[in-house]
CSV table of C-alpha atoms and ligand atoms in Angstrom, one decimal:
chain,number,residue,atom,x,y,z
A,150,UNK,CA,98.2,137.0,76.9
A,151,UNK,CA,100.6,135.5,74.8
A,152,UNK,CA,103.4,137.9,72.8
A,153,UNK,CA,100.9,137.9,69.7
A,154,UNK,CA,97.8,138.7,71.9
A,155,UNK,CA,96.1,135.6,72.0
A,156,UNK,CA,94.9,134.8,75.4
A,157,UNK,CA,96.3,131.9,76.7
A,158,UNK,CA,94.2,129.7,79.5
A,159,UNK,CA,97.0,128.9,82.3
A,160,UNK,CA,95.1,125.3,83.6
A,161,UNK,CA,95.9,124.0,79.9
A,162,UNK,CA,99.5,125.5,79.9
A,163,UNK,CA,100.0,123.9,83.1
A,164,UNK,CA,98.7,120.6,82.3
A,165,UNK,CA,100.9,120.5,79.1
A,166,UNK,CA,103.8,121.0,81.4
A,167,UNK,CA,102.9,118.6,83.7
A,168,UNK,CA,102.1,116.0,81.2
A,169,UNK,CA,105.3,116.5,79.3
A,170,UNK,CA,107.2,113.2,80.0
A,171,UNK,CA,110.5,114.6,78.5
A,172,UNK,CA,110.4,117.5,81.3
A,173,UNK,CA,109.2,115.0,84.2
A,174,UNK,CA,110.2,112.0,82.8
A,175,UNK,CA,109.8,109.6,86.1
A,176,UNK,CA,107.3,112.0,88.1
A,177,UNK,CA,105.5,109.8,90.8
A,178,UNK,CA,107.8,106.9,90.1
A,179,UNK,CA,108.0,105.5,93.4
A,180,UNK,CA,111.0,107.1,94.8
A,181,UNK,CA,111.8,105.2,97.4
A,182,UNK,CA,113.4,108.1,99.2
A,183,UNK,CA,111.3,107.4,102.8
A,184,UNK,CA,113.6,105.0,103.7
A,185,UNK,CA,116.8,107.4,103.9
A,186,UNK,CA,116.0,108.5,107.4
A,187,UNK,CA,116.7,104.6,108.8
A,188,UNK,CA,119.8,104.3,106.7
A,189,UNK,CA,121.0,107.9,108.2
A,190,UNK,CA,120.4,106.5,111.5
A,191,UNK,CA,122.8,103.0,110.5
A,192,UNK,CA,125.5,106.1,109.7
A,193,UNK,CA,128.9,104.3,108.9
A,194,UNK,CA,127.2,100.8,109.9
A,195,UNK,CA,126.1,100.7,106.1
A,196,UNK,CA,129.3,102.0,104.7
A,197,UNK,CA,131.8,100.8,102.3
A,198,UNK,CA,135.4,101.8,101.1
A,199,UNK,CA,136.5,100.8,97.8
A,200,UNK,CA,140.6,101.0,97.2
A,201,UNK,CA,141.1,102.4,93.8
A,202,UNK,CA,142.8,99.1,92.4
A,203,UNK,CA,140.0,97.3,93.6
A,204,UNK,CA,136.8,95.9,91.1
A,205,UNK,CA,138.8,96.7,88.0
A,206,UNK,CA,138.4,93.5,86.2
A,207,UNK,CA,135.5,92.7,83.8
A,208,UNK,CA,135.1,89.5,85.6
A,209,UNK,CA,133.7,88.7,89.0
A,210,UNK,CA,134.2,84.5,89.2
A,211,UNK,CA,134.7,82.9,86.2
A,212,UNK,CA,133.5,79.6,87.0
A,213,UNK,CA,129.9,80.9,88.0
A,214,UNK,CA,127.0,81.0,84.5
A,215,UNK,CA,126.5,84.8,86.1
A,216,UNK,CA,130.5,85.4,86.2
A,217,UNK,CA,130.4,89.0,86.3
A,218,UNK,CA,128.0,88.1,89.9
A,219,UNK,CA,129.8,89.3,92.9
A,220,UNK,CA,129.9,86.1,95.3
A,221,UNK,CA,129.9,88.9,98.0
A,222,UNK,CA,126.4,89.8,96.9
A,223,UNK,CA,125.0,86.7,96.1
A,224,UNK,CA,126.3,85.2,99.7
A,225,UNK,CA,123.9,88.2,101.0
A,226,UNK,CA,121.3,87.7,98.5
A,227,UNK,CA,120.7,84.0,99.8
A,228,UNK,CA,121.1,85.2,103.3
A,229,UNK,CA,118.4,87.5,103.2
A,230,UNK,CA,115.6,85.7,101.4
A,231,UNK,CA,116.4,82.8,104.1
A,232,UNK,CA,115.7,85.1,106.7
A,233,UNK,CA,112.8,86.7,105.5
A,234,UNK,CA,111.3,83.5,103.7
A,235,UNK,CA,110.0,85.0,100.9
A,236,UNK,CA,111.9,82.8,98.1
A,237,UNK,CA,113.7,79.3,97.5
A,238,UNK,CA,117.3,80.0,96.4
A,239,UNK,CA,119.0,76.7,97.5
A,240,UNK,CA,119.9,75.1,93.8
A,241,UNK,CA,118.8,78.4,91.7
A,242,UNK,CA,121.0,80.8,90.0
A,243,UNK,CA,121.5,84.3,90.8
A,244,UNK,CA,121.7,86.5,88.4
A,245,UNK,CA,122.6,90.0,89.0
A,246,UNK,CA,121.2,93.5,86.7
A,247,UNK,CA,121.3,96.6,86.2
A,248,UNK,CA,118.5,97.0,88.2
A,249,UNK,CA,115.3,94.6,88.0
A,250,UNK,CA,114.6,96.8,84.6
A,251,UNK,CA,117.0,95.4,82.6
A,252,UNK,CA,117.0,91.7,84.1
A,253,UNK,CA,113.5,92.2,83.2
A,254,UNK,CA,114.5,93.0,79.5
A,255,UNK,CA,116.8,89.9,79.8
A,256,UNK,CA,114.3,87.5,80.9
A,257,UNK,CA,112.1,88.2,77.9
A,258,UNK,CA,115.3,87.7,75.4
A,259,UNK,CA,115.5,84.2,77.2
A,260,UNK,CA,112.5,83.5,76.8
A,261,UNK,CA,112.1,84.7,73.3
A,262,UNK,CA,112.1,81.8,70.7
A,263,UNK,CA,115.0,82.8,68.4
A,264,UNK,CA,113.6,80.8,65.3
A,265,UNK,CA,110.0,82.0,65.6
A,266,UNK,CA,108.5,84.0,62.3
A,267,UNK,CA,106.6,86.4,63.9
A,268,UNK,CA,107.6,88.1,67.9
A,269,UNK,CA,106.2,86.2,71.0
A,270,UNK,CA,103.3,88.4,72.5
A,271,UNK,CA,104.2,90.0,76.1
A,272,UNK,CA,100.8,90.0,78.7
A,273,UNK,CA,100.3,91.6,82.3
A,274,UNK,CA,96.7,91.6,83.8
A,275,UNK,CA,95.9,94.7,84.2
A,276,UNK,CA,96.2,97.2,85.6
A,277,UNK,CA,99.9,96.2,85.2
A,278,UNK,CA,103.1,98.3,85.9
A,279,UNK,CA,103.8,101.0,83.1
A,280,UNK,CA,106.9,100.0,82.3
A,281,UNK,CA,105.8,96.6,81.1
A,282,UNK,CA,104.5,98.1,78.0
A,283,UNK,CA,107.1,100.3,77.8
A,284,UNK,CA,110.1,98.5,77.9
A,285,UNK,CA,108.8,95.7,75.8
A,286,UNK,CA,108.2,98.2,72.2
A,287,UNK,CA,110.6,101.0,73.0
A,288,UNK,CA,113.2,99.0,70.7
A,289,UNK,CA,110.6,97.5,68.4
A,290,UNK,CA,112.6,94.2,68.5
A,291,UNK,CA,111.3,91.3,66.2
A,292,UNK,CA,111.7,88.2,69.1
A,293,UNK,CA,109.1,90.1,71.7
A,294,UNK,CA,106.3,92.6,71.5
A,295,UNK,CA,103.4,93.8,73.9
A,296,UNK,CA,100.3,92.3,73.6
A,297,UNK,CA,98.4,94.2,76.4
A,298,UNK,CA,96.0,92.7,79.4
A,299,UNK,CA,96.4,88.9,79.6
A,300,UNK,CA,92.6,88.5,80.7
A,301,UNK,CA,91.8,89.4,77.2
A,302,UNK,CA,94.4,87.1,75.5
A,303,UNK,CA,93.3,84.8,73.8
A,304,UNK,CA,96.5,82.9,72.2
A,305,UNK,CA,98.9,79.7,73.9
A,306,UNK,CA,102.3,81.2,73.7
A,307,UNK,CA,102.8,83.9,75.7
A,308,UNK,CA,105.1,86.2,78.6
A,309,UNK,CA,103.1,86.7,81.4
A,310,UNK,CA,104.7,88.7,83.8
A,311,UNK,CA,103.4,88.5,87.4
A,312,UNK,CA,104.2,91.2,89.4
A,313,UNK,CA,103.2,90.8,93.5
A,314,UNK,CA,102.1,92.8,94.9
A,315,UNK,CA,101.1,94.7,92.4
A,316,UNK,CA,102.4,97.8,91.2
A,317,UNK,CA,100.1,99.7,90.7
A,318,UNK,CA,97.1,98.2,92.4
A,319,UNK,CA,99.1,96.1,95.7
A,320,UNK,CA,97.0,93.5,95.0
A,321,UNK,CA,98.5,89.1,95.8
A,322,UNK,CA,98.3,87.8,92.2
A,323,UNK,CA,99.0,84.7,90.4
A,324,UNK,CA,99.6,84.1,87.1
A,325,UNK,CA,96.0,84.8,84.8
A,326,UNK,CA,96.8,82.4,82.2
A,327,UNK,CA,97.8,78.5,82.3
A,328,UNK,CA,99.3,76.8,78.7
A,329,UNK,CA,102.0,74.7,78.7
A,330,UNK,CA,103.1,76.9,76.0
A,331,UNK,CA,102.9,80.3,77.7
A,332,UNK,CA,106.4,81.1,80.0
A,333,UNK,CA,105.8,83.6,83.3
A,334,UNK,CA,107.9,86.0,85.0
A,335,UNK,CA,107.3,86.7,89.0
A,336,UNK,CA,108.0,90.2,89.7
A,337,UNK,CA,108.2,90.4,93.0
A,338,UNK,CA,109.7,93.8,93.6
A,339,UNK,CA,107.4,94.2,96.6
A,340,UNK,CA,107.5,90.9,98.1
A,341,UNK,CA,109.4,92.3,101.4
A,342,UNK,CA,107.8,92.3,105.2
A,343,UNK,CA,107.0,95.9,105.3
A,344,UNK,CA,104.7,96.0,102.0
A,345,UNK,CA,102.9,92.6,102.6
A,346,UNK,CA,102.6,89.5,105.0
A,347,UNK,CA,105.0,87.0,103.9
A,348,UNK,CA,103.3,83.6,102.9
A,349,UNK,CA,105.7,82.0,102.2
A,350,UNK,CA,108.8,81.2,99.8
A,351,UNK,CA,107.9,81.9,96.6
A,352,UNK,CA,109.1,79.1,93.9
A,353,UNK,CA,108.5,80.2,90.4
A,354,UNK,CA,110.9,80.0,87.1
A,355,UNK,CA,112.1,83.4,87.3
A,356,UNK,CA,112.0,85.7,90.0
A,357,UNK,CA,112.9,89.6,90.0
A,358,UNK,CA,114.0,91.3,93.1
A,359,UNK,CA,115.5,94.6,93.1
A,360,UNK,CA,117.4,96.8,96.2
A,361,UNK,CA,114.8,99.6,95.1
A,362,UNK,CA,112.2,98.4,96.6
A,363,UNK,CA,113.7,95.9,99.3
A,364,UNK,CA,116.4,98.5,101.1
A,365,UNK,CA,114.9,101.5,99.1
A,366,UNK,CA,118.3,102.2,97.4
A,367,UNK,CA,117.1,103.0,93.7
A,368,UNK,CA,119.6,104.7,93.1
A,369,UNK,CA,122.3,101.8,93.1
A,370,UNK,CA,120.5,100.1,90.1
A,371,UNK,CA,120.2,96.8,91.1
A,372,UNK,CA,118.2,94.0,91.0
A,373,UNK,CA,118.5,90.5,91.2
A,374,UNK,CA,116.7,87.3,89.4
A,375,UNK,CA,116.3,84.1,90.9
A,376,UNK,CA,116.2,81.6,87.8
A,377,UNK,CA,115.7,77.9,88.1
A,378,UNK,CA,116.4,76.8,84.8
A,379,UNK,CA,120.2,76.7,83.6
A,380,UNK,CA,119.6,76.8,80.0
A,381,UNK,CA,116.8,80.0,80.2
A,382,UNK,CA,120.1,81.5,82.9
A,383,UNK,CA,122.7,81.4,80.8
A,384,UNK,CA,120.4,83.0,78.0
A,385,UNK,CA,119.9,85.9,80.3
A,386,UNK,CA,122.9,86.0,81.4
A,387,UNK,CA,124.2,86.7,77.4
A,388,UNK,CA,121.6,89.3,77.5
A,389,UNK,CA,123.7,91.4,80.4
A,390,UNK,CA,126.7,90.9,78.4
A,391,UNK,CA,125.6,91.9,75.0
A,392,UNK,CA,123.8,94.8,76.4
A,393,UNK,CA,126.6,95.9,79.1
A,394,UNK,CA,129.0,93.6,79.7
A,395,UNK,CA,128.3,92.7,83.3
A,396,UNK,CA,127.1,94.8,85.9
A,397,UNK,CA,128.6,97.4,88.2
A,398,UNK,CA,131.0,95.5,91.0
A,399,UNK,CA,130.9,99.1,92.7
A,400,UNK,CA,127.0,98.4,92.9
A,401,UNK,CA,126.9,95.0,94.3
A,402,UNK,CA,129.5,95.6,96.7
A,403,UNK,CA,127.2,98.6,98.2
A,404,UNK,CA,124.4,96.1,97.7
A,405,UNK,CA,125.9,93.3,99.3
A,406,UNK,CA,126.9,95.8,102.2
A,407,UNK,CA,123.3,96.8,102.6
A,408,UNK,CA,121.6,93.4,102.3
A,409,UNK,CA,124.2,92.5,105.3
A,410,UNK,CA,123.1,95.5,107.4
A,411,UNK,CA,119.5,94.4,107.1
A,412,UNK,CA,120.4,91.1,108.0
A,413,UNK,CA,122.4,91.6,110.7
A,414,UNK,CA,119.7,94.0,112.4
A,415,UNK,CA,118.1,90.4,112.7
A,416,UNK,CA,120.5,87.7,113.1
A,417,UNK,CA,123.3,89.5,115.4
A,418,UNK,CA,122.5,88.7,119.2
A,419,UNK,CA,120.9,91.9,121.1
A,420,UNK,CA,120.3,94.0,118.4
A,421,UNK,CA,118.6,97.2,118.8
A,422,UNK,CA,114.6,97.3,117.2
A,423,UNK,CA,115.7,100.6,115.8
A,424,UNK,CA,118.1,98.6,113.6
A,425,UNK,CA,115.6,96.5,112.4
A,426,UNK,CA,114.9,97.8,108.6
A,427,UNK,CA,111.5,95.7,108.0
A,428,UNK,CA,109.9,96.7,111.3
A,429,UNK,CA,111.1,99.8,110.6
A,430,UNK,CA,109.1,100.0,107.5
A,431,UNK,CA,106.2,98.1,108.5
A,432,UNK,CA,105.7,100.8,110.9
A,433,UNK,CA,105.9,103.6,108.9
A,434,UNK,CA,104.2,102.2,106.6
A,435,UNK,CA,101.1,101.1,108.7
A,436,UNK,CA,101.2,104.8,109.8
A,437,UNK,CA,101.1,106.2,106.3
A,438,UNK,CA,98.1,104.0,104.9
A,439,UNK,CA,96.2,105.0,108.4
A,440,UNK,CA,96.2,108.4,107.3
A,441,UNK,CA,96.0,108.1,103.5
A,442,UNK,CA,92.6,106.0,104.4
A,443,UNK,CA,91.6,108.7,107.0
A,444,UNK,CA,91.9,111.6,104.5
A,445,UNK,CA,90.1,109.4,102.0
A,446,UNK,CA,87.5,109.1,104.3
A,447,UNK,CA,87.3,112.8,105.4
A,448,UNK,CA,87.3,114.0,101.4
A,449,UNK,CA,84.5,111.4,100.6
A,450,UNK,CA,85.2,111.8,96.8
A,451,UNK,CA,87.8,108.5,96.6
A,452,UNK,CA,88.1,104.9,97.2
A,453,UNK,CA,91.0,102.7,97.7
A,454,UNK,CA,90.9,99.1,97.5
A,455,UNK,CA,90.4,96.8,100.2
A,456,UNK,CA,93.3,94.7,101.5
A,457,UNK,CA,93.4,91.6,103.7
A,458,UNK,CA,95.4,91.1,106.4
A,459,UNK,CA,97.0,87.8,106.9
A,460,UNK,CA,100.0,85.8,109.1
A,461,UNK,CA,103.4,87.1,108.2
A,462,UNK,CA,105.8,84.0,108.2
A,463,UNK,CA,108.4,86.3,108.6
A,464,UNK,CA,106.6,88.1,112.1
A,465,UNK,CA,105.0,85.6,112.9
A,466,UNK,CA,101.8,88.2,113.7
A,467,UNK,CA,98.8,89.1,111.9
A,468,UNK,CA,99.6,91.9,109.8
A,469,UNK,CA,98.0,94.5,107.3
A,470,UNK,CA,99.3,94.7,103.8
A,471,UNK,CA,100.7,98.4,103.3
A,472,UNK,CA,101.7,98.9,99.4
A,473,UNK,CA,104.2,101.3,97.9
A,474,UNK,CA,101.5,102.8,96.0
A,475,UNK,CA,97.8,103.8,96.1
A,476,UNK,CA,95.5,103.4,93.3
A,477,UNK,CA,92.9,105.9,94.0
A,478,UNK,CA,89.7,106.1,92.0
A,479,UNK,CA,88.2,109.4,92.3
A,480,UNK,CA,84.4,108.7,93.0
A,481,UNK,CA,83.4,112.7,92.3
A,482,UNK,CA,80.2,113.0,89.5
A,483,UNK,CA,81.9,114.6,86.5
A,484,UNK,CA,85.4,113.9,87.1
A,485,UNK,CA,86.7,111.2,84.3
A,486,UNK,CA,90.0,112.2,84.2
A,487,UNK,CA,91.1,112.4,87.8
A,488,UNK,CA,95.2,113.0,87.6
A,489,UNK,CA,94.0,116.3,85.9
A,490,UNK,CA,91.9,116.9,88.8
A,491,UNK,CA,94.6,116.2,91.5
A,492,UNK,CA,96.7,118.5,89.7
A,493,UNK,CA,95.3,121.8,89.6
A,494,UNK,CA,94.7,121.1,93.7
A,495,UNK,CA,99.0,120.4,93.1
A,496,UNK,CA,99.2,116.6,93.4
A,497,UNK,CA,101.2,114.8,91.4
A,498,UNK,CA,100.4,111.5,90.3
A,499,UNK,CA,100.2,109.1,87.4
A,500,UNK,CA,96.7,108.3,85.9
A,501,UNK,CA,95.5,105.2,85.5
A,502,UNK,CA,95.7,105.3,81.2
A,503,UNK,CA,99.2,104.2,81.8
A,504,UNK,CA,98.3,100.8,83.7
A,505,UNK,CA,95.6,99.9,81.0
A,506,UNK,CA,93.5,101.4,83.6
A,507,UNK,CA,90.5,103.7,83.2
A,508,UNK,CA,91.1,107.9,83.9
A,509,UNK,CA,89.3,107.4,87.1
A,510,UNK,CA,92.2,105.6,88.6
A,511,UNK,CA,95.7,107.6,89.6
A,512,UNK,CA,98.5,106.0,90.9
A,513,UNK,CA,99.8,107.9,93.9
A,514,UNK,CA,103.2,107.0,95.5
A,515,UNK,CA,103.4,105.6,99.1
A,516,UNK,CA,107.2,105.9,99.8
A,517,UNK,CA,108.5,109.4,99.6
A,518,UNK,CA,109.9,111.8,101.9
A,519,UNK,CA,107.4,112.8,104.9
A,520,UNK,CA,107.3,116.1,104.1
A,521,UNK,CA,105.8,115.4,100.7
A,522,UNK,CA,103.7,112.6,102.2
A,523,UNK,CA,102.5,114.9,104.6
A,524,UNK,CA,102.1,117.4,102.4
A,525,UNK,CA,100.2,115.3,99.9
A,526,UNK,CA,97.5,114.1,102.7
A,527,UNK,CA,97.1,117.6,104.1
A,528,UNK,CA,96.4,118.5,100.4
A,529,UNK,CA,94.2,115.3,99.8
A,530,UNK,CA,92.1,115.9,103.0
A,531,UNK,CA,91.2,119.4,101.8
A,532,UNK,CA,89.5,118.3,98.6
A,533,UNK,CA,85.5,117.8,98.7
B,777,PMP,N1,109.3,96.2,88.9
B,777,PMP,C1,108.3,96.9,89.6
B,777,PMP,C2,107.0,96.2,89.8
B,777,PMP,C3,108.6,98.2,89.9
B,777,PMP,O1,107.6,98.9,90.5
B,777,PMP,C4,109.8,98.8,89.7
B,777,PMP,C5,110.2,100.2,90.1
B,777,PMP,N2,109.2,101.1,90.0
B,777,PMP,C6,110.8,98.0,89.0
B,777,PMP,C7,110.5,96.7,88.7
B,777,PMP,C8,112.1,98.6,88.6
B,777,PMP,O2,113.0,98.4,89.5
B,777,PMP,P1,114.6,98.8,89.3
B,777,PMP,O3,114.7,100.1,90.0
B,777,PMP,O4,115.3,97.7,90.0
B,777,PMP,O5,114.9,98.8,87.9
């Protein structure tokens, strides 16, 4: 009973409060916290010091388009994707961001025609990460706007962004539309050995990479673009410094330091496997989609999708394809809107509404601590 005396049903209270975006504003975000136990294990190996007189200046190297880029950070950047062959970087630029979010924002200013009357329209296929939409209208800017699933557009200039895998579904895409009007950009977040096989070095006009997702350090914010064109890079790069005059140095250095470790765990002669950060993931991952898909199985009220395994360049073996999220559909009769129904059993997820997605679907993260994995399968398996 309320103060008043009107009786008050808890379920909708507590769906209120779990609904409210301002009091859980990134719940289910793909926290990328499982990979702290390997970097506790690297202890001071992944370490930096930073003097105080050090990274003071505005400017990284003048004489680069991105001149607020680290060359530390983009010396690892390259490193990395030659090791892991998962993109061409030889005669690209490197552009570094606040995280891939706001390279992401400046990729869609530089592809923005400046004189056009009316915005450029923004496409994903769906169901395409929730931030696309977001991040595109939340300044309501007159150059881009959100136009919503690209199978259903119809028009020849366009933004498709590509993200694969997908977030949210983990599926291998390709860009859904083809004019030589339309511009893409590959958001390839995921593309690391312990999500996916690795087919092969990916070679589009703008790439997005980001240390959230490849080392698991969100928190750092950043990301990286790989951008063929010079003109489009430069544009970009105006973007960063109009909207906050360059990016941390602090950030890259740690990034740079990171990207090393990884790299070294690989290239170094008789490195330990327990240094190795992909197989490291790969494994855990692997063990993590065995169970999800076993308590699936046991509640027989959800699906997942299907996934193909293929030859990862990077292994050389056969492997499965292990997302950093699962997009459930809940299969039960009666059930439409099924992040409701995971969370009076106390699962938190995102529904599907937010991918352009029907209610059926949720969006449940893959990569946070064990014990919330754990607990999230024990509570998973219970349902029925
Ligand atoms: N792209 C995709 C597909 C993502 O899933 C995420 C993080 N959820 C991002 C970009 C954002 O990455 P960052 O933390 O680098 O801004």
């Amino acid at each position: 009973l309320t103060e008043s005396g009107q009786s008050v049903d808890l379920n909708v209270v507590l769906d209120k409060l779990m609904n409210d975006e301002e009091i859980q504003p990134q719940k289910g975000c793909g926290d990328p916290t499982m990979f702290e136990s390997f970097w506790k294990w690297m202890g001071e190996r992944g370490a930096i010091v930073i003097p105080a007189w050090q990274t003071m200046s505005y400017f990284s190297d003048v004489t680069n388009v991105c001149w607020f880029l680290e060359p530390e950070f983009a010396k690892e950047v390259r490193r990395l994707h030659n090791l892991v062959g998962n993109a061409v970087t030889d005669d690209r630029y490197i552009i570094a961001g606040t995280g891939s979010t706001q390279l992401f924002q400046s990729a869609l200013y530089a592809l923005s025609p400046s004189n056009a009357s009316e915005p450029i329209n923004v496409v994903s296929a769906a169901p395409y990460y929730s931030s696309y939409p977001a991040v595109t209208d939340y300044l309501q800017s007159g150059l881009f706007r959100w136009a919503g699933d690209a199978y259903a557009y119809k028009g020849d200039k366009y933004i498709e962004l590509v993200c694969s895998p997908n977030n949210p579904d983990g599926s291998i895409r390709a860009a859904v539309l083809n004019s030589d009007a339309g511009k893409t950009v590959h958001d390839l977040a995921y593309y690391w050995p312990q999500y996916t096989p690795i087919s092969g070095p990916a070679d589009h006009d703008i790439m997005l990479f980001t240390v959230s997702k490849s080392s698991g350090h969100a928190g750092t914010r950043l990301g990286w673009a790989i951008v063929k064109d010079r003109a489009v890079a430069k544009k970009m790069v105006k973007f960063i410094e109009l909207n906050t005059i360059g990016v941390s140095k602090d950030s890259q250095l740690r990034a740079a330091k990171l990207l090393k470790v990884v790299s070294d765990g690989y290239e170094l002669p008789n490195t330990e496997n327990r240094n190795k950060f992909f197989d490291y993931g790969r494994r855990l991952m692997t063990m993590r989609w065995k169970k999800l898909q076993e308590a699936v199985k046991n509640s027989g009220i959800f699906s997942l999708p299907e996934f193909p395994t293929g030859t990862c360049k990077f292994t050389g073996e056969s492997t499965g394809t292990n997302p950093a999220f699962a997009w459930l559909k809940c299969e039960k009769e009666g059930v439409e809107d099924c992040a409701s129904f995971l969370r009076r059993h106390r699962i938190l997820t995102r529904s599907g509404r937010h991918f352009g997605a029907e209610p059926k679907y949720v969006r449940v993260s893959m990569l946070d601590r064990d014990e919330t994995f754990q607990l999230f399968i024990e509570r998973l398996s219970s349902l029925n």
